[in-house]
GROMACS .gro file of C-alpha atoms in nm:
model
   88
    1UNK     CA    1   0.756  -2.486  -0.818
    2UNK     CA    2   1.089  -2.241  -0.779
    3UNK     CA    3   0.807  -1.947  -0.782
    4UNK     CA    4   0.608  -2.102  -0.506
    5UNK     CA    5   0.911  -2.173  -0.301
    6UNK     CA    6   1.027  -1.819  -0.349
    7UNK     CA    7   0.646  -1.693  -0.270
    8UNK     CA    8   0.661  -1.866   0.063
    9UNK     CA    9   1.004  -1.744   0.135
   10UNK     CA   10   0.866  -1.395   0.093
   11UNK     CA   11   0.548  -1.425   0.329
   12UNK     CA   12   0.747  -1.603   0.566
   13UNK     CA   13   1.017  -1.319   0.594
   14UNK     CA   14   0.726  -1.074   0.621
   15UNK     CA   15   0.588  -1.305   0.883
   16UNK     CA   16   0.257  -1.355   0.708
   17UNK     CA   17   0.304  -1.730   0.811
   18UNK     CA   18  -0.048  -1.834   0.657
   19UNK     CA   19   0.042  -1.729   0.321
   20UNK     CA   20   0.381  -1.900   0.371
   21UNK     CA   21   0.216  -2.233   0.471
   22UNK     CA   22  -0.059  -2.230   0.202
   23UNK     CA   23   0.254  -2.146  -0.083
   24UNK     CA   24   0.513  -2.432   0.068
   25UNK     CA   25   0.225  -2.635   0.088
   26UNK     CA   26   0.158  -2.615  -0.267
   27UNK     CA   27   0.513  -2.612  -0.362
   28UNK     CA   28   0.593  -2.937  -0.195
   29UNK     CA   29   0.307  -3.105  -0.338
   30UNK     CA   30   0.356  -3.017  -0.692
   31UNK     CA   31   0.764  -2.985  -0.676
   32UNK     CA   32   1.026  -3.292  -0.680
   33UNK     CA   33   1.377  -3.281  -0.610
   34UNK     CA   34   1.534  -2.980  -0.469
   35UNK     CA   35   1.226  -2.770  -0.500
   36UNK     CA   36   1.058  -3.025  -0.267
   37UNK     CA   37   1.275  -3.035  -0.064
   38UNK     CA   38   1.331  -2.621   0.001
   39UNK     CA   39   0.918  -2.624   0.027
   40UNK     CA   40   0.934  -2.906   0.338
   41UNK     CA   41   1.194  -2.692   0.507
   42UNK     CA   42   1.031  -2.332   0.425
   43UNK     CA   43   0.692  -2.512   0.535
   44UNK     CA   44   0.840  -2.672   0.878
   45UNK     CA   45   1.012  -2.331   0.962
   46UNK     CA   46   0.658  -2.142   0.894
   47UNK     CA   47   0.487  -2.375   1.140
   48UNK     CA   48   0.783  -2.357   1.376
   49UNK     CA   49   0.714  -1.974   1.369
   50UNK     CA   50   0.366  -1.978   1.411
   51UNK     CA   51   0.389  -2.231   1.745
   52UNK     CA   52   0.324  -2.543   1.569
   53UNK     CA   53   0.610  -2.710   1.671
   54UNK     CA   54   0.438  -3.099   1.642
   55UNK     CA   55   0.364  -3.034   1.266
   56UNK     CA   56   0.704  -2.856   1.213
   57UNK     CA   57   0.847  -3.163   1.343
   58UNK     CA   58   0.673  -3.391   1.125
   59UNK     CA   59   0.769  -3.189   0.837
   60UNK     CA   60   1.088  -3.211   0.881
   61UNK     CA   61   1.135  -3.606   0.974
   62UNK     CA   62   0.930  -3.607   0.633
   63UNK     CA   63   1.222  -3.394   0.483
   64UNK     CA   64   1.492  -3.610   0.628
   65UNK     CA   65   1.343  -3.974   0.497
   66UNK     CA   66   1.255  -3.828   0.145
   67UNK     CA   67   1.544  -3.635   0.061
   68UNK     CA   68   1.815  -3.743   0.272
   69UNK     CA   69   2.079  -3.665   0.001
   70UNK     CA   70   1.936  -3.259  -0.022
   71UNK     CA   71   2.258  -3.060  -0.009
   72UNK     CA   72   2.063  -2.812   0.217
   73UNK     CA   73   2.005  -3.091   0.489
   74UNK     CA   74   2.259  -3.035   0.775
   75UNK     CA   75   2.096  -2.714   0.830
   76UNK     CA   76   1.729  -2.911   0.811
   77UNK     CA   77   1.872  -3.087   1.077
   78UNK     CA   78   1.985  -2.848   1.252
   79UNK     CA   79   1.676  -2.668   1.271
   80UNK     CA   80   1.495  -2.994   1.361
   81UNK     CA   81   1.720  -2.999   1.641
   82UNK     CA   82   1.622  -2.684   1.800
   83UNK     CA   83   1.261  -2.719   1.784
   84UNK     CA   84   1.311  -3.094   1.924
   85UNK     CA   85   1.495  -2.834   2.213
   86UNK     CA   86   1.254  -2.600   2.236
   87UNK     CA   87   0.943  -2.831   2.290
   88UNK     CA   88   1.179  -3.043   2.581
   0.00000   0.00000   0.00000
């Protein structure tokens, strides 16, 4: 699941944010733990990119109640907190 995570890290920095969906997608369906948990937030900031800021949302409320003890949280909720921003 690391691979997948790491795939969709890669399309999302080259903003190829299909490819990044369809990998963190993948990842967080298949991964557990921390892996999960870095595919929610790579998926919510690939739909935050490409405009989807409902389903980016979602995703991360979904990171929040599942892994709520995820070291990499504060900054999950952090970006949660701008896109709540951004959509008013």
């Amino acid at each position: 699941m690391d691979s997948l995570v790491r795939i969709g890290e890669t399309k999302l920095a080259a903003r190829d944010t299909e490819a990044a969906i369809v990998a963190f997608r993948q990842a967080a369906r298949l991964g557990s733990g921390d892996a999960a948990a870095q595919a929610l937030q790579g998926l919510a900031r690939a739909l935050r990119l490409q405009g989807d800021a409902v389903k980016a949302i979602a995703t991360y409320e979904r990171l929040v109640q599942n892994h709520g003890e995820w070291r990499g949280l504060p900054l999950a909720l952090l970006e949660l907190g701008r896109t709540l921003r951004e959509t008013g």
